[in-house]
Coordinates of C-alpha atoms and ligand atoms in Angstrom, one line a residue:
M1 CA 28.6 24.2 137.9
P2 CA 29.0 22.3 134.3
A3 CA 28.0 18.9 134.1
K4 CA 31.0 16.8 135.1
R5 CA 32.8 15.1 132.2
R6 CA 35.2 12.1 132.6
T7 CA 38.7 12.3 131.2
L8 CA 40.5 9.3 129.8
D9 CA 42.0 7.9 133.0
G10 CA 38.6 8.5 134.7
T11 CA 39.3 11.4 136.8
P12 CA 36.8 14.0 136.7
A13 CA 37.7 16.8 134.1
G14 CA 39.0 20.1 136.1
E15 CA 41.5 18.2 137.9
P16 CA 45.3 18.3 137.1
H17 CA 44.9 15.8 134.5
F18 CA 43.6 18.5 131.8
C19 CA 45.7 21.2 133.3
H20 CA 49.3 20.3 132.0
N21 CA 48.6 22.3 128.5
R22 CA 47.7 25.2 130.7
R23 CA 50.5 25.5 133.0
E24 CA 52.4 27.7 131.0
Y25 CA 49.8 30.3 131.5
T26 CA 50.3 30.5 135.4
P27 CA 52.1 33.5 136.6
G28 CA 55.5 32.6 137.7
V29 CA 56.1 30.5 134.6
A30 CA 55.4 33.3 132.2
A31 CA 54.8 36.4 133.5
V32 CA 51.2 37.7 132.9
S33 CA 50.6 41.0 131.1
T34 CA 47.3 42.6 129.9
T35 CA 48.8 43.8 126.8
P36 CA 46.8 42.3 123.9
S37 CA 48.6 39.7 121.8
P38 CA 49.4 40.5 118.1
G39 CA 46.7 37.9 117.0
P40 CA 43.2 36.5 118.3
T41 CA 43.9 35.7 121.7
A42 CA 40.2 35.3 122.9
V43 CA 40.2 31.3 122.9
P44 CA 36.8 30.6 124.5
A45 CA 36.5 27.9 126.9
A46 CA 35.5 24.8 125.8
A47 CA 32.0 23.7 126.3
P48 CA 32.1 20.5 128.4
V49 CA 32.1 17.4 125.9
P50 CA 30.6 14.4 127.8
L51 CA 32.9 11.7 127.1
P52 CA 32.2 7.8 127.7
A53 CA 34.0 6.5 130.7
R54 CA 36.3 3.8 129.8
E55 CA 39.7 2.1 131.0
P56 CA 42.8 4.2 130.5
D57 CA 45.0 2.8 127.7
A58 CA 48.8 2.2 128.0
A59 CA 49.7 5.8 126.3
T60 CA 47.4 7.9 128.8
L61 CA 48.8 5.6 131.9
A62 CA 52.5 6.5 130.6
R63 CA 51.5 10.5 130.5
A64 CA 49.9 10.4 134.1
A65 CA 53.3 8.6 135.4
E66 CA 55.4 11.1 133.6
R67 CA 53.2 14.0 135.0
A68 CA 53.3 12.7 138.7
A69 CA 56.9 12.1 138.4
G70 CA 57.7 15.1 137.0
E71 CA 56.0 17.1 139.6
V72 CA 57.7 15.0 142.3
L73 CA 61.0 15.1 141.0
T74 CA 61.6 18.6 139.5
P75 CA 59.9 22.1 139.3
P76 CA 57.1 21.9 136.9
A77 CA 58.0 21.6 133.2
P78 CA 55.4 23.4 131.1
H79 CA 54.9 20.6 128.7
L80 CA 55.0 17.1 128.3
L81 CA 57.3 15.1 126.2
A82 CA 54.4 13.3 124.4
D83 CA 52.5 16.7 123.8
V84 CA 53.7 17.0 120.3
V85 CA 51.5 17.2 116.9
P86 CA 52.0 14.8 115.0
A87 CA 52.4 12.2 117.7
P88 CA 56.0 11.2 117.4
Q89 CA 56.8 7.4 117.1
Q90 CA 58.4 6.6 120.3
V91 CA 58.5 8.9 123.5
Q92 CA 60.8 8.0 126.4
P93 CA 60.1 10.8 129.1
A94 CA 62.8 11.3 131.8
P95 CA 61.4 14.0 134.1
A96 CA 64.5 14.1 136.1
E97 CA 66.3 15.4 133.1
N98 CA 63.8 18.5 132.6
W99 CA 66.0 21.5 131.3
A100 CA 65.4 25.1 130.7
L101 CA 67.1 27.2 127.7
P102 CA 69.7 29.5 129.3
A103 CA 70.4 33.0 128.1
E104 CA 73.9 32.0 127.1
A105 CA 73.1 28.8 125.2
V106 CA 74.9 28.2 121.9
I107 CA 73.6 26.1 119.2
V108 CA 76.4 23.8 117.8
V109 CA 76.0 22.0 114.6
S110 CA 77.7 19.7 112.4
A111 CA 79.7 21.3 109.9
D112 CA 77.7 20.7 106.8
P113 CA 75.8 23.5 104.8
A114 CA 72.3 22.1 104.9
A115 CA 72.7 21.2 108.6
L116 CA 73.9 24.9 109.3
A117 CA 71.0 26.4 107.6
V118 CA 68.8 24.2 109.8
A119 CA 70.9 25.3 112.9
E120 CA 70.2 29.2 111.6
Q121 CA 66.4 28.5 111.2
L122 CA 66.4 27.2 114.8
A123 CA 68.5 30.5 116.1
Q124 CA 65.8 32.4 114.1
L125 CA 62.8 30.8 115.7
L126 CA 64.2 31.0 119.3
R127 CA 65.8 34.5 119.1
P128 CA 62.6 36.8 118.8
A129 CA 60.8 35.4 121.8
T130 CA 63.8 34.8 124.1
G131 CA 65.8 37.9 123.3
Y132 CA 69.1 35.6 123.6
P133 CA 71.7 35.8 121.2
L134 CA 72.0 32.1 120.4
P135 CA 75.1 32.1 118.4
V136 CA 75.5 29.3 116.0
T137 CA 78.9 27.5 115.5
D138 CA 79.9 24.4 113.8
A139 CA 82.0 21.5 115.0
T140 CA 83.0 17.9 113.7
A141 CA 81.5 16.3 117.0
P142 CA 78.9 18.6 118.3
E143 CA 78.0 18.4 121.9
P144 CA 75.1 20.2 123.7
A145 CA 77.4 21.6 126.5
G146 CA 74.5 23.6 128.2
G147 CA 73.1 24.5 124.7
I148 CA 71.5 22.9 121.8
A149 CA 73.7 20.3 119.5
L150 CA 72.4 19.6 116.1
V151 CA 74.3 16.2 114.9
L152 CA 74.3 15.0 111.4
D153 CA 75.1 11.2 111.7
Q154 CA 75.0 9.6 108.2
A155 CA 75.1 6.2 110.1
A156 CA 72.2 7.0 112.5
D157 CA 69.2 4.5 111.6
L158 CA 66.7 7.0 111.6
G159 CA 65.8 7.0 107.6
A160 CA 65.8 10.1 105.4
E161 CA 63.6 12.1 107.4
G162 CA 63.7 10.6 111.0
Y163 CA 65.4 12.2 114.1
R164 CA 66.0 11.6 117.5
L165 CA 65.7 14.6 120.2
A166 CA 67.3 14.0 123.5
I167 CA 66.8 16.5 126.2
S168 CA 68.7 16.3 129.5
T169 CA 70.3 18.3 132.1
T170 CA 73.2 18.9 129.7
G171 CA 71.2 20.3 127.1
V172 CA 69.5 19.5 123.8
R173 CA 70.8 17.0 121.1
V174 CA 68.9 16.4 118.0
T175 CA 70.6 13.6 115.6
A176 CA 69.5 12.7 112.1
A177 CA 71.0 11.2 109.0
T178 CA 70.0 14.2 106.9
A179 CA 69.2 18.0 107.5
T180 CA 65.5 17.2 106.9
G181 CA 65.5 14.9 109.8
L182 CA 67.1 17.7 112.0
F183 CA 64.5 20.2 110.6
Y184 CA 61.9 17.9 112.0
G185 CA 63.5 17.6 115.3
V186 CA 63.7 21.3 115.5
Q187 CA 59.8 21.6 114.8
T188 CA 59.4 19.1 117.6
L189 CA 61.7 21.1 119.9
R190 CA 59.7 24.2 119.2
Q191 CA 56.5 22.6 120.4
L192 CA 57.9 21.3 123.5
L193 CA 58.9 25.1 124.5
P194 CA 56.3 27.2 126.1
A195 CA 53.9 28.8 123.6
A196 CA 55.5 32.0 124.6
I197 CA 58.2 30.9 122.2
E198 CA 55.8 32.1 119.3
S199 CA 56.1 35.6 120.2
P200 CA 57.5 38.2 117.8
V201 CA 58.8 40.2 120.6
P202 CA 61.0 39.3 123.8
V203 CA 58.9 38.0 126.6
T204 CA 60.0 37.1 130.2
A205 CA 59.5 33.4 130.6
H206 CA 61.3 30.2 132.1
W207 CA 62.2 28.5 128.8
A208 CA 61.8 24.9 130.1
L209 CA 61.9 21.6 128.4
P210 CA 60.8 18.0 129.5
G211 CA 63.7 15.6 129.6
G212 CA 63.8 12.5 127.8
T213 CA 64.1 11.1 124.3
I214 CA 61.9 11.0 121.2
T215 CA 62.7 8.8 118.5
D216 CA 60.8 9.7 115.4
A217 CA 60.0 9.0 111.6
P218 CA 57.2 9.5 109.3
R219 CA 54.6 6.8 108.4
F220 CA 54.3 7.8 104.7
P221 CA 56.9 9.6 102.5
Y222 CA 54.2 12.2 100.9
R223 CA 52.5 14.4 103.1
G224 CA 51.2 17.4 101.6
A225 CA 48.3 20.2 101.5
M226 CA 47.1 22.0 98.3
L227 CA 46.4 25.6 97.8
D228 CA 44.1 26.7 95.1
V229 CA 45.4 30.1 93.8
A230 CA 43.2 30.0 90.7
R231 CA 39.7 30.7 91.8
H232 CA 41.3 33.5 94.0
F233 CA 44.9 34.8 93.5
F234 CA 47.1 34.8 96.7
A235 CA 50.0 37.0 96.9
V236 CA 53.7 35.2 97.4
E237 CA 53.6 36.5 101.0
D238 CA 50.4 34.6 101.9
V239 CA 51.8 31.3 100.2
L240 CA 54.8 31.7 102.2
R241 CA 53.0 31.9 105.5
V242 CA 51.1 28.7 104.1
V243 CA 54.6 27.1 103.8
D244 CA 55.3 28.0 107.4
H245 CA 52.3 26.1 108.5
L246 CA 53.2 23.0 106.7
A247 CA 56.5 23.1 107.8
R248 CA 55.5 23.2 111.5
Y249 CA 53.5 20.0 111.1
K250 CA 56.2 18.1 109.1
L251 CA 54.4 18.2 105.9
N252 CA 56.8 17.9 103.0
H253 CA 54.8 18.8 99.8
L254 CA 52.8 22.0 98.9
H255 CA 50.8 21.2 95.8
L256 CA 49.7 24.4 94.0
H257 CA 46.6 24.3 91.7
L258 CA 47.9 27.0 89.2
T259 CA 45.3 27.0 86.6
D260 CA 41.4 26.8 86.4
D261 CA 38.5 28.3 84.5
Q262 CA 38.6 31.7 86.8
G263 CA 42.3 32.6 86.0
W264 CA 45.6 31.2 84.9
R265 CA 48.4 32.0 87.6
I266 CA 51.8 31.1 86.2
A267 CA 53.9 32.9 83.5
V268 CA 54.6 30.9 80.5
D269 CA 56.9 32.9 78.2
S270 CA 56.0 30.9 75.0
W271 CA 52.2 31.6 75.3
P272 CA 52.3 35.0 77.2
K273 CA 48.6 35.7 76.7
L274 CA 48.2 33.1 79.3
T275 CA 48.7 35.6 81.9
T276 CA 48.4 39.0 80.1
I277 CA 44.7 38.0 79.4
G278 CA 44.0 34.7 81.3
A279 CA 45.0 36.0 84.8
A280 CA 42.8 39.1 85.0
T281 CA 40.0 37.4 86.6
E282 CA 39.0 35.3 89.5
V283 CA 35.8 34.0 91.3
G284 CA 33.6 36.9 92.0
G285 CA 35.0 39.5 89.5
G286 CA 38.2 40.6 91.3
P287 CA 41.5 41.4 89.5
G288 CA 43.2 38.0 89.7
G289 CA 46.7 38.0 89.4
H290 CA 49.7 35.7 88.6
Y291 CA 53.2 34.8 89.6
T292 CA 56.1 35.8 87.6
K293 CA 58.9 33.2 86.9
A294 CA 60.9 34.9 89.7
D295 CA 57.8 35.0 92.2
Y296 CA 57.4 31.2 91.6
A297 CA 61.1 30.6 92.2
R298 CA 61.0 32.5 95.5
I299 CA 58.1 30.1 96.8
V300 CA 59.9 27.0 95.6
S301 CA 63.2 28.0 97.2
Y302 CA 61.3 29.0 100.5
A303 CA 59.6 25.9 100.4
A304 CA 62.8 24.0 99.7
A305 CA 64.6 25.7 102.7
R306 CA 61.8 24.3 104.8
H307 CA 62.1 20.7 103.3
I308 CA 59.0 21.0 101.3
T309 CA 58.6 20.2 97.6
V310 CA 56.3 22.3 95.4
V311 CA 53.9 20.2 93.2
P312 CA 52.7 22.5 90.2
E313 CA 49.2 21.5 88.7
I314 CA 48.2 22.5 85.4
D315 CA 44.8 21.3 85.1
L316 CA 43.8 19.6 81.7
P317 CA 42.1 18.9 79.6
G318 CA 38.9 20.7 81.7
H319 CA 39.1 23.6 83.8
T320 CA 40.7 25.3 81.0
N321 CA 38.6 28.4 80.6
S322 CA 41.2 31.1 81.3
A323 CA 43.3 29.3 78.5
L324 CA 40.7 29.5 76.0
V325 CA 39.8 33.2 76.7
A326 CA 43.7 34.0 75.9
Y327 CA 44.1 31.4 73.0
P328 CA 40.8 30.8 71.3
E329 CA 42.7 28.5 68.9
L330 CA 42.7 25.7 71.9
A331 CA 38.9 25.9 72.0
P332 CA 36.9 23.0 70.4
D333 CA 35.0 25.8 68.4
K334 CA 38.0 28.0 68.0
V335 CA 35.7 30.7 69.6
A336 CA 37.1 32.7 73.0
P337 CA 34.4 32.2 75.7
P338 CA 33.9 35.1 77.9
P339 CA 36.0 35.3 81.1
Y340 CA 34.4 33.0 83.9
T341 CA 34.1 34.4 87.5
G342 CA 31.5 31.8 88.9
T343 CA 32.0 28.3 90.6
E344 CA 30.6 26.1 88.2
V345 CA 32.8 23.1 87.0
G346 CA 33.0 21.0 84.0
F347 CA 32.1 22.9 80.9
S348 CA 35.6 24.0 79.5
Y349 CA 38.1 21.9 77.9
V350 CA 40.9 22.1 75.5
D351 CA 40.4 20.7 72.0
P352 CA 41.8 16.9 72.4
T353 CA 41.6 16.5 68.4
D354 CA 43.9 19.5 67.6
E355 CA 47.9 19.0 67.2
R356 CA 48.1 22.8 68.4
T357 CA 46.7 21.6 71.8
Y358 CA 49.5 19.2 72.1
D359 CA 52.1 22.0 71.3
F360 CA 50.6 24.0 74.1
V361 CA 50.8 21.2 76.5
A362 CA 54.3 20.5 76.0
D363 CA 55.3 24.2 75.8
V364 CA 53.6 24.8 79.3
L365 CA 54.6 21.7 81.0
G366 CA 58.2 22.1 79.6
E367 CA 58.4 25.8 81.2
V368 CA 56.8 24.7 84.5
A369 CA 59.1 21.4 84.7
A370 CA 62.0 24.0 84.3
L371 CA 60.6 25.8 87.2
T372 CA 60.5 22.6 89.3
P373 CA 63.2 21.0 91.2
G374 CA 60.9 18.3 92.7
P375 CA 60.1 15.1 90.9
W376 CA 56.4 15.7 90.4
L377 CA 54.2 17.5 87.7
H378 CA 50.3 17.4 88.5
I379 CA 48.3 17.3 85.5
G380 CA 44.9 17.5 86.9
G381 CA 42.4 15.4 84.9
D382 CA 39.3 16.1 87.2
E383 CA 35.9 16.8 85.9
A384 CA 36.6 16.9 82.2
F385 CA 32.8 15.9 81.7
K386 CA 32.8 16.9 78.2
V387 CA 36.0 14.9 76.9
K388 CA 34.7 11.2 77.4
G389 CA 35.9 7.5 77.0
E390 CA 38.6 6.9 74.7
V391 CA 38.9 10.5 73.8
Y392 CA 40.0 11.4 77.4
T393 CA 42.2 8.4 77.9
G394 CA 44.0 9.2 74.8
F395 CA 44.5 12.6 75.5
V396 CA 45.9 11.8 79.1
E397 CA 48.0 9.1 77.5
R398 CA 49.7 11.5 75.3
V399 CA 50.1 14.2 78.2
Q400 CA 51.5 11.4 80.5
R401 CA 54.3 10.9 77.8
I402 CA 54.9 14.4 77.6
V403 CA 55.5 14.6 81.3
A404 CA 57.8 11.4 81.2
D405 CA 59.8 12.9 78.7
L406 CA 60.2 15.9 80.7
G407 CA 61.8 13.6 83.4
K408 CA 59.2 14.1 85.8
T409 CA 56.5 11.8 87.6
I410 CA 53.0 12.2 86.7
V411 CA 50.4 13.2 89.4
G412 CA 46.9 13.6 88.7
W413 CA 43.3 13.1 90.2
H414 CA 42.1 9.8 90.2
Q415 CA 39.9 10.1 87.1
L416 CA 43.2 9.4 85.2
A417 CA 43.0 5.7 86.5
P418 CA 41.6 4.5 83.1
A419 CA 44.5 5.6 81.2
A420 CA 47.4 3.5 80.4
H421 CA 50.0 2.9 83.2
L422 CA 53.2 4.6 83.0
D423 CA 56.0 4.1 85.6
G424 CA 55.8 5.8 88.8
R425 CA 52.2 7.3 88.2
V426 CA 50.4 8.7 91.3
L427 CA 46.8 9.2 91.5
Q428 CA 45.4 11.5 94.0
W429 CA 42.2 10.1 95.5
W430 CA 39.5 12.7 96.2
G431 CA 36.2 10.1 96.4
T432 CA 34.0 10.4 99.0
N433 CA 33.0 6.7 99.4
G434 CA 36.4 4.8 99.7
E435 CA 35.5 2.4 96.5
D436 CA 36.5 2.8 92.8
P437 CA 37.3 -0.3 90.6
S438 CA 38.9 1.7 88.1
T439 CA 41.2 3.0 90.7
V440 CA 41.9 -0.3 92.4
D441 CA 42.7 -1.5 88.9
A442 CA 45.2 1.1 88.3
V443 CA 46.8 0.3 91.4
R444 CA 47.2 -3.2 90.5
R445 CA 48.7 -1.8 87.2
G446 CA 51.5 -0.1 89.5
A447 CA 49.8 3.2 90.5
R448 CA 50.5 4.7 93.8
L449 CA 47.9 7.0 95.7
I450 CA 47.9 9.9 97.4
L451 CA 44.7 10.0 99.9
S452 CA 42.6 13.2 99.8
P453 CA 39.1 11.9 100.6
G454 CA 36.7 14.7 99.8
N455 CA 34.8 13.9 103.0
H456 CA 37.6 14.0 105.5
A457 CA 40.6 15.7 103.9
Y458 CA 38.9 18.6 102.0
L459 CA 39.8 21.9 103.8
D460 CA 37.4 23.9 101.9
M461 CA 34.3 21.9 103.5
K462 CA 32.4 24.0 106.1
Y463 CA 33.4 22.6 110.0
A464 CA 29.7 23.0 110.8
P465 CA 26.7 24.5 109.2
D466 CA 27.7 28.0 110.7
T467 CA 31.1 28.2 109.2
P468 CA 31.2 31.5 107.5
I469 CA 32.8 30.2 104.3
G470 CA 33.5 26.9 102.5
H471 CA 31.2 24.1 100.8
D472 CA 29.3 21.1 102.1
W473 CA 29.0 19.1 99.0
A474 CA 31.3 16.4 100.5
G475 CA 29.6 16.9 104.0
L476 CA 30.7 19.0 106.9
I477 CA 34.2 18.2 108.2
D478 CA 34.7 19.0 112.0
V479 CA 38.3 18.1 113.6
R480 CA 37.3 14.5 114.4
K481 CA 36.1 13.8 110.9
A482 CA 39.5 15.3 109.5
Y483 CA 41.3 12.9 112.0
D484 CA 39.2 9.8 112.1
W485 CA 40.1 7.8 109.0
D486 CA 43.2 5.5 108.2
P487 CA 45.0 6.2 104.7
G488 CA 46.5 2.9 104.9
T489 CA 43.1 1.1 104.7
H490 CA 40.6 3.6 103.4
V491 CA 40.2 3.0 99.8
A492 CA 38.9 -0.9 99.5
G493 CA 41.1 -3.1 97.4
V494 CA 44.2 -0.7 97.8
P495 CA 47.0 -1.7 99.9
A496 CA 48.9 0.3 102.5
E497 CA 51.9 -0.4 100.5
A498 CA 50.3 1.5 97.3
V499 CA 49.5 4.7 99.4
L500 CA 52.3 7.1 98.9
G501 CA 50.7 9.5 101.5
V502 CA 48.2 12.2 102.2
E503 CA 47.5 15.5 101.2
A504 CA 44.7 18.1 102.4
P505 CA 43.3 20.4 99.4
L506 CA 42.1 23.8 100.2
W507 CA 39.9 25.0 97.0
T508 CA 39.4 28.6 97.2
E509 CA 36.2 29.5 95.6
S510 CA 34.8 31.1 98.8
V511 CA 38.4 32.0 100.2
T512 CA 39.6 35.5 99.8
S513 CA 42.1 36.4 102.3
L514 CA 45.0 34.6 104.2
A515 CA 42.6 34.9 107.4
D516 CA 40.1 32.7 105.4
I517 CA 42.9 30.2 104.2
E518 CA 44.1 30.0 107.9
L519 CA 40.6 29.7 109.5
L520 CA 39.9 26.7 107.3
L521 CA 43.7 25.2 107.4
L522 CA 43.6 25.5 111.3
P523 CA 42.9 23.2 113.2
R524 CA 42.2 20.6 110.5
L525 CA 45.8 20.6 108.9
P526 CA 47.6 19.3 111.9
A527 CA 44.7 16.4 111.9
I528 CA 45.9 15.5 108.1
A529 CA 49.6 15.9 109.1
E530 CA 49.1 13.5 112.0
L531 CA 47.8 10.8 109.7
G532 CA 50.7 11.2 107.3
W533 CA 53.2 11.1 110.0
S534 CA 52.5 9.2 112.8
P535 CA 52.3 5.6 113.4
R536 CA 48.8 4.1 113.2
A537 CA 49.3 2.8 116.9
T538 CA 49.2 6.3 118.3
H539 CA 45.9 7.0 116.7
D540 CA 43.5 8.0 119.5
W541 CA 41.0 11.0 119.1
A542 CA 41.0 11.9 122.7
A543 CA 44.5 12.0 123.1
F544 CA 44.9 14.0 119.7
R545 CA 42.2 16.5 120.8
D546 CA 44.2 17.1 124.0
R547 CA 47.5 17.6 122.2
L548 CA 45.9 20.1 119.6
A549 CA 44.7 21.9 122.3
G550 CA 47.9 22.9 122.9
Q551 CA 48.6 24.3 119.8
G552 CA 45.9 27.2 120.0
P553 CA 47.9 29.4 122.5
R554 CA 50.9 29.0 119.8
W555 CA 48.8 30.3 117.0
A556 CA 47.3 32.8 119.2
T557 CA 50.7 34.0 120.2
A558 CA 52.1 33.9 116.5
G559 CA 49.0 36.0 115.4
V560 CA 47.8 33.1 113.3
T561 CA 43.9 32.9 112.8
F562 CA 42.3 29.4 113.4
H563 CA 38.8 28.1 114.0
H564 CA 38.1 27.7 117.6
A565 CA 36.6 24.2 117.2
P566 CA 34.0 23.4 120.1
E567 CA 35.3 20.0 120.4
I568 CA 39.0 20.8 121.2
P569 CA 39.5 21.6 124.9
W570 CA 41.3 25.0 124.1
P571 CA 42.9 26.3 127.3
T572 CA 40.6 28.6 129.0
A573 CA 42.8 31.6 130.1
P574 CA 45.5 32.3 127.6
T575 CA 47.5 35.2 128.6
V576 CA 50.5 37.0 127.0
P577 CA 53.6 37.0 128.7
A578 CA 54.9 40.5 129.5
Q579 CA 56.7 42.1 126.7
R580 CA 60.2 43.5 127.0
N581 CA 61.2 46.3 125.1
V582 CA 63.0 45.3 122.0
P583 CA 61.2 45.7 118.7
Q584 CA 61.5 42.6 116.4
T585 CA 59.7 41.6 113.2
D586 CA 57.1 39.0 113.0
P587 CA 59.0 35.8 112.4
A588 CA 55.9 34.3 110.4
T589 CA 56.2 37.3 108.0
R590 CA 59.8 37.2 107.5
Ligands
LIG1 C1 35.8 19.7 93.2 S1 37.7 17.4 93.5 C2 37.2 20.0 92.5 C3 37.4 21.4 92.4 C4 36.3 22.3 93.2 C5 36.1 21.3 94.5 C6 35.3 22.2 95.3 C7 38.4 18.1 92.1 C8 39.6 17.4 91.9 N1 37.8 19.1 91.8 O1 37.4 22.0 91.2 O2 37.0 23.3 93.5 O3 35.3 20.5 94.1 O4 35.2 21.9 96.7

């Protein structure tokens, strides 16, 4: 018998309190089969974690009341309305309104092309597992009528990304002022269905949804993740899969670190050797690779369809060995260095005293800007250890002007801070001690900040000493460490109003496959996503941990790799619902 731990409301663990997430696995809700799932299903039993006994907070009491009422009034709903990551702004459960998606449901949507696209995405999410036809139709005033209505209402007071999701015995209504809001409402709806909805093949399940209303909008406008495709190159399909993970948790920016010492990953027509020569390596000596402009456009449009803006980074003036191999004229000594496949930083730089360097920068940024519908252009600026003082700030100021002339907003790592201010300038904070007078000064001059503190948000840090890949220079980052900080107050002297948002960077020196990426991303990405989206008032580690636990079976069902972090109470006996005999493609790879 394991040591008894206490739950938040003081009941001993193992009683119904902790079971709500697991109910979907009980026979009769989703039929049990012994067929293995397409992905890792062996979620280990959580080691009992002793929790300090404490008084229940208001949210816990509300959850308990909803649970009790739900059990009295209706057949069990598999999920509670509040079991969503990131935590919604407002949740009003109405258990008497629990509802289940019927086979004949229709998706009705406002007659608007972007809203229609969201309705189609919803249908594509629901069709594989349910096997239901779920036809999509449009209407001037969509009503659920026993199905799902997606209603674009420009007068709705929900902001550019907010939505309202109402579930009742008449069906589901998602309302938003924009297609983006509808898309986020759809992501929430997806999480409220049983985890079996993630199955790529039809399964027998009761597609129950909890009644009530969620009203939701993000705390910060910028919520992102970064993928370093330079240290190791990743195929377009891998990047698209990362986009899917971002979309699930309402992140809206994908920052691609496109260039570094070990490889140049984006085609530039005016400097072709950047890819014919500069892309041929990666850490460890593998073959590298690069994106053609068509590849890149595919990533940008796939992301845009998921309401995600791609932020391209060309790292300057340091981290440029691959460019110097291709074009020695850019090197300070005009001699081509050997290709670099190690993991040191700070040794390379383009010559800041040569005008040819600025031609190069203008050409490259011009072509990248032309591939970029979004407003941002990231110019790196980190770890240029050999370009110091006024030479560094002078270089950055010239590059900033090039970016501004291209009509883009400059983003750079916070080392850019000492350079002159330019309207809209955004600094990406990766410090580990939350203090930097230079950054505070830049903010005073008008810079905004994206928060990526190395010791909380760096997804390449190991979870624990035995994590098979990753670094530990910024410390170990378990899920709690990723979650327990506040972007609004993190950097001393930087007010919350100057914070544009958060971003979780994934550097890939030790990351060589999609499975590696997912292992480091999940389950920490949802923690960072919650910091970017949810009101601070919802911040509560114990509640987050419980909600996050419910995501495990979804990833397992979808065939997604994740780290089975021991501090998360993953459901102990995930089972795979019986498959029906209709072959389908995997929605995650479509
Ligand atoms: C620091 S933080 C870097 C990267 C490395 C990373 C490894 C920053 C802007 N630069 O060049 O890949 O550490 O964790």
